[in-house]
Amino acid sequence: MTSAQKASIQKAFKEEMDYDELLNCMRCGFCLPSCPTYIETGHQEKHSPRGRIALMKAVTDGVIEPDDEFAQSLDLCLGCRACEPVCPSGVKYGHLLEGARDILQRNKKQTIRVKMLRKGIFDELFPHQNRMEMATGLIGFYQRSGLSKVARKVGFMNLFPESMATMEKVLPEVPKRSVMKQRPHFFAHEGEKQATVAFFTGCLMDTMFFKTNNATIKLLRKAGCDVVIPENQLCCGALHGHNGELERAKTLAKQNIEAFEAADADYIITNAGGCSAFLIEYDHLLKDEPEWSERARQFVTKLKDISALLVELAFHKTHRLHLPEQTITYQDSCHLRNVMKTFNEPRILLKAIDGARYVEMEGANTCCGSAGDYNIVQPDMAMQILDHKMEKVETTRARTIVTANPGCLLEMKLGVERAHKTGAVRAVHIADLLVEALEEP
């Protein structure tokens, strides 16, 4: 990092960081036991929320330079925000982290290759759902054609890092693009009508996890909801916001707000914890834009996770849920728990399933290591966290691990594969399990 870059970063920190929020941290250390990277690095202060806030403040004050070590500390953060619920001062650590990463990203000198890669992902792929469908459709072809088996047999996957090679094995079956296109944009309720909901389908959720989205629609209908799927909705912007692309995230937020305003629904329903947490903070993202701030506030007041709405509508009391005898456990989506404050509702639903014995996992509220693209950009730390998570799973003796976020689901599937438990243990999204419990005779 050059002197000019450091000076530019320092200037931006002084002008843009929320200094009152930096001062809000009392250095009490309540966050330390909740921080995965602080624990996994052997209690290194620079890898704790308190330590990172101190570093941000020091850069803002001009006490230290924003060098590579500073950037590495921020990069190693999972962004799980487990520090926020335990903070007695209510420090919005996630907002500070996103702001700091945005400043670093804007002032970072990148190679042409990296620039092209970021542009391809953040500008040309995720904001365009039709391109997401095409990209995941290629994965579907790869799976259906038998190429996946050939690639593994000839050792092609050995060219990739171990975590990515293993992840390829646990990807869900992607449907044909024609199947995705055939789904209607409105579904009528079953039984007595309870509400009209607009379903945020997501980008990856509505392609790679299309089956889970269909399960979510089925649950909503059976709960008495008319389901509207706004046609013009886009990626939530979480990937952009967490990777220093806040302006692009704002653009996506505005388009989504417009799309869901047109639906005029009672609720906006999500089934992905990572998306939910970013959507619920659209009002913060757009707080400095008067023409959007109130519209964003109205948007977030309607937002609910599928599990929260099902419990509110007493779905578990009005529908029989049954599974063959098995032990199940639940892994929290960090963002669903720490930002959306939704953690009791999934457990209420799971405990209502006859035939299933629910066992709470120790540390279910701590990150599994997925954290968006974290397991790709920080594979060593991610796998270290995941392996420790699977040790906790082992103590529950669960046959089924349930979660509520696509990244967490893939990560837990990866953990099962790494622990050589394939066939004995499975990981499943809560919406898929509830539909399975409904259909089980």
Coordinates of C-alpha atoms in Angstrom, one line a residue:
M1 CA 0.0 0.0 0.0
T2 CA 1.5 3.3 -1.1
S3 CA 1.8 6.5 1.1
A4 CA -0.8 8.2 -1.2
Q5 CA -3.3 5.4 -0.7
K6 CA -2.8 5.4 3.1
A7 CA -3.3 9.2 3.1
S8 CA -6.5 8.8 1.0
I9 CA -7.8 6.1 3.3
Q10 CA -7.1 8.1 6.4
K11 CA -8.8 11.1 5.0
A12 CA -11.9 9.1 4.1
F13 CA -12.0 7.5 7.6
K14 CA -12.0 11.0 9.2
E15 CA -14.7 12.3 6.9
E16 CA -17.0 9.2 6.7
M17 CA -16.7 7.0 9.7
D18 CA -19.3 7.4 12.4
Y19 CA -17.1 8.7 15.2
D20 CA -19.8 8.7 17.8
E21 CA -20.3 5.0 17.2
L22 CA -16.5 4.4 17.5
L23 CA -16.6 6.2 20.8
N24 CA -19.6 4.2 21.9
C25 CA -17.4 1.1 22.5
M26 CA -16.5 1.0 26.2
R27 CA -13.8 -1.6 25.7
C28 CA -15.6 -3.7 28.3
G29 CA -14.8 -7.0 26.5
F30 CA -18.3 -8.5 26.7
C31 CA -18.0 -9.2 23.0
L32 CA -14.8 -11.3 23.3
P33 CA -16.4 -14.7 24.2
S34 CA -18.9 -14.2 21.3
C35 CA -16.3 -13.6 18.6
P36 CA -15.3 -16.7 16.5
T37 CA -12.0 -15.2 15.2
Y38 CA -10.9 -13.9 18.6
I39 CA -11.4 -17.5 19.9
E40 CA -9.9 -19.3 16.9
T41 CA -6.8 -17.1 16.8
G42 CA -5.9 -17.8 20.4
H43 CA -7.4 -14.6 21.8
Q44 CA -5.6 -12.1 19.6
E45 CA -7.1 -8.7 20.4
K46 CA -6.7 -7.4 16.9
H47 CA -9.1 -10.1 15.7
S48 CA -11.9 -9.2 18.2
P49 CA -14.7 -6.6 17.7
R50 CA -13.2 -4.4 20.5
G51 CA -9.8 -4.6 18.9
R52 CA -11.0 -3.8 15.4
I53 CA -13.0 -0.8 16.6
A54 CA -9.9 0.4 18.4
L55 CA -7.9 0.0 15.1
M56 CA -10.6 1.9 13.2
K57 CA -10.6 4.7 15.7
A58 CA -6.8 4.8 15.7
V59 CA -6.8 5.2 11.9
T60 CA -9.5 7.9 12.1
D61 CA -7.5 9.8 14.7
G62 CA -4.3 9.5 12.7
V63 CA -2.6 7.4 15.5
I64 CA -1.8 4.5 13.1
E65 CA -1.6 4.1 9.4
P66 CA -4.1 1.9 7.6
D67 CA -1.5 -0.6 6.6
D68 CA -1.9 -4.2 5.3
E69 CA -2.1 -5.6 8.9
F70 CA -5.1 -3.3 9.6
A71 CA -6.8 -4.5 6.4
Q72 CA -6.1 -8.1 7.2
S73 CA -7.7 -7.7 10.6
L74 CA -10.9 -6.4 9.0
D75 CA -10.8 -9.1 6.2
L76 CA -10.6 -11.9 8.8
C77 CA -13.8 -10.7 10.4
L78 CA -16.8 -13.0 9.6
G79 CA -19.2 -10.2 9.9
C80 CA -21.5 -12.5 11.9
R81 CA -22.4 -9.7 14.3
A82 CA -22.6 -12.0 17.3
C83 CA -20.9 -9.1 19.2
E84 CA -23.9 -6.9 18.9
P85 CA -26.6 -8.6 21.0
V86 CA -24.1 -8.9 24.0
C87 CA -22.8 -5.3 23.8
P88 CA -24.1 -3.2 26.7
S89 CA -23.6 0.0 24.7
G90 CA -25.4 -1.3 21.7
V91 CA -22.5 -0.6 19.3
K92 CA -23.5 -1.2 15.7
Y93 CA -20.4 -3.0 14.8
G94 CA -21.7 -4.3 11.5
H95 CA -22.3 -0.7 10.3
L96 CA -18.7 0.3 11.3
L97 CA -17.3 -2.8 9.5
E98 CA -19.2 -2.2 6.3
G99 CA -18.2 1.5 6.3
A100 CA -14.5 0.7 6.9
R101 CA -14.5 -2.0 4.2
D102 CA -16.1 0.3 1.7
I103 CA -13.4 2.9 2.3
L104 CA -10.6 0.4 1.9
Q105 CA -12.1 -1.1 -1.2
R106 CA -12.5 2.3 -2.9
N107 CA -8.9 3.2 -2.2
K108 CA -7.3 -0.2 -2.9
K109 CA -5.0 -0.6 -6.0
Q110 CA -6.2 -3.7 -7.8
T111 CA -4.8 -5.7 -10.6
I112 CA -6.7 -5.7 -13.9
R113 CA -7.7 -9.4 -13.2
V114 CA -9.2 -8.5 -9.8
K115 CA -11.0 -5.5 -11.2
M116 CA -12.5 -7.6 -14.0
L117 CA -13.5 -10.4 -11.5
R118 CA -15.2 -7.9 -9.2
K119 CA -17.0 -6.2 -12.0
G120 CA -18.1 -9.5 -13.4
I121 CA -19.5 -10.6 -10.0
F122 CA -20.9 -7.4 -8.5
D123 CA -21.9 -5.5 -11.7
E124 CA -22.6 -8.1 -14.4
L125 CA -23.9 -11.2 -12.5
F126 CA -25.7 -10.8 -9.2
P127 CA -27.7 -7.7 -10.1
H128 CA -29.2 -9.5 -13.1
Q129 CA -31.5 -12.4 -12.2
N130 CA -31.6 -13.8 -15.8
R131 CA -27.8 -14.0 -15.8
M132 CA -27.9 -15.8 -12.4
E133 CA -30.3 -18.3 -14.0
M134 CA -28.0 -18.8 -16.9
A135 CA -25.0 -19.3 -14.7
T136 CA -26.6 -21.7 -12.3
G137 CA -28.2 -23.4 -15.3
L138 CA -24.7 -24.3 -16.5
I139 CA -24.2 -25.9 -13.1
G140 CA -27.4 -27.9 -13.6
F141 CA -26.2 -29.1 -17.0
Y142 CA -22.9 -30.1 -15.4
Q143 CA -24.8 -32.1 -12.9
R144 CA -27.3 -33.8 -15.2
S145 CA -25.0 -34.5 -18.1
G146 CA -22.6 -36.7 -16.0
L147 CA -19.8 -34.3 -16.4
S148 CA -19.6 -34.0 -12.6
K149 CA -18.9 -37.7 -12.2
V150 CA -16.2 -37.5 -15.0
A151 CA -14.6 -34.5 -13.4
R152 CA -14.2 -36.3 -10.1
K153 CA -13.1 -39.6 -11.6
V154 CA -10.3 -38.0 -13.7
G155 CA -9.1 -35.9 -10.7
F156 CA -10.0 -32.6 -12.2
M157 CA -11.5 -31.3 -8.9
N158 CA -8.1 -31.9 -7.3
L159 CA -6.9 -28.7 -9.1
F160 CA -9.1 -26.7 -6.8
P161 CA -8.6 -26.0 -3.0
E162 CA -9.9 -28.8 -0.9
S163 CA -12.9 -26.8 0.5
M164 CA -14.1 -25.9 -3.0
A165 CA -13.6 -29.4 -4.3
T166 CA -15.7 -30.8 -1.5
M167 CA -18.3 -28.1 -1.8
E168 CA -18.9 -29.2 -5.4
K169 CA -20.1 -32.5 -4.1
V170 CA -22.7 -31.0 -1.9
L171 CA -24.3 -28.5 -4.2
P172 CA -28.1 -29.0 -4.6
E173 CA -29.5 -30.2 -7.8
V174 CA -30.2 -27.2 -10.0
P175 CA -33.4 -27.4 -12.1
K176 CA -33.6 -26.5 -15.7
R177 CA -34.0 -22.9 -16.5
S178 CA -37.3 -23.6 -18.3
V179 CA -38.6 -25.0 -15.0
M180 CA -37.6 -21.8 -13.2
K181 CA -39.4 -19.7 -15.8
Q182 CA -42.6 -21.6 -15.6
R183 CA -43.4 -20.7 -12.0
P184 CA -46.3 -18.2 -11.6
H185 CA -46.0 -14.9 -9.8
F186 CA -49.2 -15.4 -7.7
F187 CA -50.3 -18.3 -5.5
A188 CA -53.7 -18.4 -3.8
H189 CA -54.1 -19.3 -0.1
E190 CA -55.5 -22.6 1.2
G191 CA -58.1 -22.7 3.8
E192 CA -59.1 -19.5 5.6
K193 CA -57.2 -16.5 4.3
Q194 CA -54.8 -14.9 6.9
A195 CA -52.7 -12.5 4.9
T196 CA -51.2 -11.4 1.6
V197 CA -47.5 -11.8 1.6
A198 CA -44.8 -10.7 -0.9
F199 CA -42.0 -13.3 -1.1
F200 CA -38.4 -12.1 -1.5
T201 CA -37.1 -15.0 -3.5
G202 CA -33.4 -14.0 -3.6
C203 CA -30.9 -14.6 -6.4
L204 CA -29.2 -17.8 -5.3
M205 CA -32.2 -19.0 -3.4
D206 CA -34.4 -18.8 -6.6
T207 CA -31.9 -20.6 -8.7
M208 CA -29.7 -23.0 -6.8
F209 CA -32.2 -23.4 -4.0
F210 CA -35.3 -23.3 -6.2
K211 CA -36.8 -26.3 -4.5
T212 CA -36.5 -24.6 -1.1
N213 CA -38.3 -21.5 -2.4
N214 CA -41.1 -23.8 -3.7
A215 CA -41.3 -25.4 -0.3
T216 CA -41.6 -21.9 1.3
I217 CA -44.4 -21.0 -1.0
K218 CA -46.2 -24.2 -0.1
L219 CA -45.9 -23.5 3.6
L220 CA -47.2 -19.9 3.2
R221 CA -50.2 -21.1 1.2
K222 CA -51.1 -23.8 3.7
A223 CA -50.8 -21.1 6.5
G224 CA -53.6 -19.2 4.7
C225 CA -51.5 -16.6 2.7
D226 CA -51.9 -15.4 -0.8
V227 CA -48.3 -15.3 -2.1
V228 CA -47.1 -12.6 -4.5
I229 CA -43.7 -12.8 -6.1
P230 CA -42.8 -9.3 -7.4
E231 CA -41.3 -9.7 -10.9
N232 CA -38.8 -6.8 -10.7
Q233 CA -37.1 -7.8 -7.5
L234 CA -33.3 -8.3 -7.6
C235 CA -30.4 -9.5 -5.4
C236 CA -30.7 -8.0 -1.9
G237 CA -27.2 -6.4 -2.1
A238 CA -25.7 -8.2 0.9
L239 CA -22.7 -9.5 -1.0
H240 CA -22.1 -6.0 -2.3
G241 CA -22.5 -4.4 1.1
H242 CA -20.2 -6.8 2.9
N243 CA -17.5 -6.4 0.2
G244 CA -17.0 -2.7 -0.1
E245 CA -19.6 -2.0 -2.9
L246 CA -22.1 0.1 -0.9
E247 CA -23.1 2.3 -3.9
R248 CA -24.2 -0.8 -5.9
A249 CA -26.0 -2.1 -2.8
K250 CA -27.9 1.1 -2.6
T251 CA -29.0 0.8 -6.2
L252 CA -30.3 -2.7 -5.6
A253 CA -32.1 -1.6 -2.5
K254 CA -34.0 1.1 -4.3
Q255 CA -35.1 -1.3 -7.1
N256 CA -36.3 -3.8 -4.5
I257 CA -38.2 -1.2 -2.5
E258 CA -40.0 -0.1 -5.7
A259 CA -40.8 -3.7 -6.6
F260 CA -42.3 -4.5 -3.2
E261 CA -44.2 -1.3 -2.9
A262 CA -46.1 -2.3 -6.0
A263 CA -47.1 -5.6 -4.4
D264 CA -48.8 -3.8 -1.5
A265 CA -48.6 -6.9 0.7
D266 CA -49.2 -7.2 4.5
Y267 CA -45.8 -8.8 4.9
I268 CA -42.5 -9.2 3.0
I269 CA -41.3 -12.8 3.7
T270 CA -37.8 -14.1 3.4
N271 CA -36.3 -17.6 3.9
A272 CA -32.6 -16.7 3.9
G273 CA -31.0 -15.2 7.0
G274 CA -28.2 -13.4 5.2
C275 CA -30.7 -11.7 2.9
S276 CA -33.0 -10.8 5.7
A277 CA -30.3 -9.1 7.7
F278 CA -29.4 -6.8 4.8
L279 CA -32.9 -6.1 3.8
I280 CA -33.9 -5.1 7.4
E281 CA -31.2 -2.4 7.3
Y282 CA -32.3 -0.8 4.0
D283 CA -33.4 2.2 6.2
H284 CA -29.8 2.5 7.5
L285 CA -28.3 2.1 4.1
L286 CA -30.5 4.9 2.6
K287 CA -30.7 7.1 5.7
D288 CA -28.9 10.0 4.0
E289 CA -31.2 10.1 1.0
P290 CA -34.4 11.9 2.0
E291 CA -36.4 10.7 -1.0
W292 CA -35.8 7.1 0.0
S293 CA -35.3 7.0 3.8
E294 CA -39.1 6.9 4.6
R295 CA -39.8 4.4 1.8
A296 CA -37.0 2.2 3.2
R297 CA -38.5 2.4 6.7
Q298 CA -41.9 1.3 5.4
F299 CA -40.2 -1.6 3.6
V300 CA -38.4 -2.9 6.7
T301 CA -41.5 -2.7 8.9
K302 CA -43.1 -5.4 6.8
L303 CA -40.1 -7.8 6.7
K304 CA -40.4 -11.2 8.4
D305 CA -38.6 -14.5 8.2
I306 CA -40.8 -17.4 7.2
S307 CA -40.5 -19.1 10.6
A308 CA -41.6 -15.9 12.4
L309 CA -44.7 -15.6 10.3
L310 CA -45.6 -19.3 10.7
V311 CA -45.4 -19.1 14.4
E312 CA -47.4 -15.9 14.4
L313 CA -50.1 -17.6 12.4
A314 CA -50.0 -20.7 14.8
F315 CA -49.1 -23.0 11.8
H316 CA -47.5 -25.6 14.2
K317 CA -50.8 -25.8 16.1
T318 CA -53.2 -26.0 13.2
H319 CA -51.2 -28.5 11.0
R320 CA -49.9 -31.9 12.0
L321 CA -46.2 -32.3 11.6
H322 CA -44.7 -35.7 11.7
L323 CA -41.4 -37.4 10.8
P324 CA -39.9 -40.9 11.2
E325 CA -38.1 -41.1 14.6
Q326 CA -34.9 -39.2 14.5
T327 CA -32.9 -36.6 16.5
I328 CA -32.7 -33.2 15.0
T329 CA -30.7 -30.1 15.9
Y330 CA -30.6 -26.5 14.7
Q331 CA -27.7 -24.3 13.6
D332 CA -28.6 -20.6 13.8
S333 CA -28.1 -18.3 10.8
C334 CA -25.9 -15.6 12.5
H335 CA -27.7 -12.8 10.7
L336 CA -31.1 -14.2 11.3
R337 CA -30.4 -14.4 15.0
N338 CA -28.2 -11.4 15.6
V339 CA -29.8 -8.9 13.2
M340 CA -33.4 -10.1 12.6
K341 CA -33.6 -11.3 16.2
T342 CA -35.3 -14.5 15.0
F343 CA -34.1 -17.5 17.0
N344 CA -37.0 -18.9 19.1
E345 CA -39.4 -19.3 16.2
P346 CA -37.4 -22.0 14.3
R347 CA -37.0 -23.9 17.5
I348 CA -40.7 -23.7 18.2
L349 CA -41.5 -25.2 14.8
L350 CA -38.9 -28.0 15.1
K351 CA -40.1 -29.0 18.6
A352 CA -43.6 -29.3 17.2
I353 CA -42.7 -32.2 14.9
D354 CA -44.0 -35.5 16.2
G355 CA -41.4 -38.3 15.9
A356 CA -38.5 -35.9 16.0
R357 CA -36.5 -35.4 19.1
Y358 CA -35.0 -31.9 19.3
V359 CA -31.6 -31.5 20.9
E360 CA -30.1 -28.1 21.3
M361 CA -26.5 -27.9 20.0
E362 CA -23.9 -26.2 22.2
G363 CA -22.8 -23.1 20.4
A364 CA -25.7 -23.2 17.9
N365 CA -25.6 -19.4 18.1
T366 CA -22.0 -19.2 16.8
C367 CA -21.0 -18.9 13.2
C368 CA -20.5 -22.1 11.1
G369 CA -17.8 -20.4 9.0
S370 CA -19.9 -19.7 5.8
A371 CA -20.4 -16.0 6.2
G372 CA -21.3 -15.2 2.6
D373 CA -18.2 -15.7 0.5
Y374 CA -15.9 -16.0 3.6
N375 CA -15.3 -19.7 3.2
I376 CA -13.9 -18.9 -0.3
V377 CA -11.8 -15.9 0.5
Q378 CA -10.7 -17.1 4.0
P379 CA -10.8 -20.9 3.6
D380 CA -8.3 -21.8 6.4
M381 CA -10.2 -19.9 9.1
A382 CA -13.6 -21.0 7.8
M383 CA -12.6 -24.7 7.8
Q384 CA -11.2 -24.4 11.3
I385 CA -14.4 -22.9 12.6
L386 CA -16.5 -25.6 10.7
D387 CA -14.5 -28.5 12.0
H388 CA -15.1 -27.3 15.6
K389 CA -18.8 -26.8 14.8
M390 CA -19.0 -30.4 13.6
E391 CA -17.6 -31.6 16.9
K392 CA -20.6 -29.9 18.6
V393 CA -22.9 -31.6 16.2
E394 CA -21.4 -34.9 17.1
T395 CA -22.3 -34.5 20.7
T396 CA -26.0 -34.1 19.9
R397 CA -26.1 -37.4 18.0
A398 CA -28.4 -35.7 15.5
R399 CA -29.2 -37.3 12.2
T400 CA -30.6 -34.1 10.8
I401 CA -29.0 -30.6 11.0
V402 CA -31.5 -27.8 10.3
T403 CA -30.6 -24.3 9.3
A404 CA -32.3 -21.2 7.7
N405 CA -29.8 -19.8 5.3
P406 CA -28.4 -21.1 2.0
G407 CA -24.8 -20.4 2.9
C408 CA -25.1 -22.1 6.3
L409 CA -26.8 -25.0 4.6
L410 CA -24.0 -25.6 2.2
E411 CA -21.5 -25.1 4.9
M412 CA -23.1 -27.7 7.1
K413 CA -23.3 -30.1 4.2
L414 CA -19.6 -29.5 3.7
G415 CA -19.0 -30.2 7.4
V416 CA -20.9 -33.5 7.1
E417 CA -18.8 -34.5 4.1
R418 CA -15.5 -33.5 5.9
A419 CA -16.5 -35.4 8.9
H420 CA -17.2 -38.5 6.8
K421 CA -20.8 -38.6 7.9
T422 CA -22.5 -38.6 4.5
G423 CA -25.4 -41.0 4.6
A424 CA -25.6 -41.0 8.4
V425 CA -26.2 -37.2 8.9
R426 CA -27.9 -34.7 6.6
A427 CA -28.3 -31.0 6.6
V428 CA -31.6 -29.4 5.5
H429 CA -33.3 -26.0 5.2
I430 CA -36.1 -25.6 7.7
A431 CA -38.7 -25.0 5.0
D432 CA -37.8 -28.3 3.3
L433 CA -38.0 -30.2 6.5
L434 CA -41.4 -28.7 7.4
V435 CA -42.8 -29.7 4.1
E436 CA -41.4 -33.1 4.5
A437 CA -43.1 -33.3 8.0
L438 CA -46.4 -32.2 6.4
E439 CA -46.3 -34.8 3.7
E440 CA -45.1 -37.7 5.9
P441 CA -48.1 -40.0 6.6

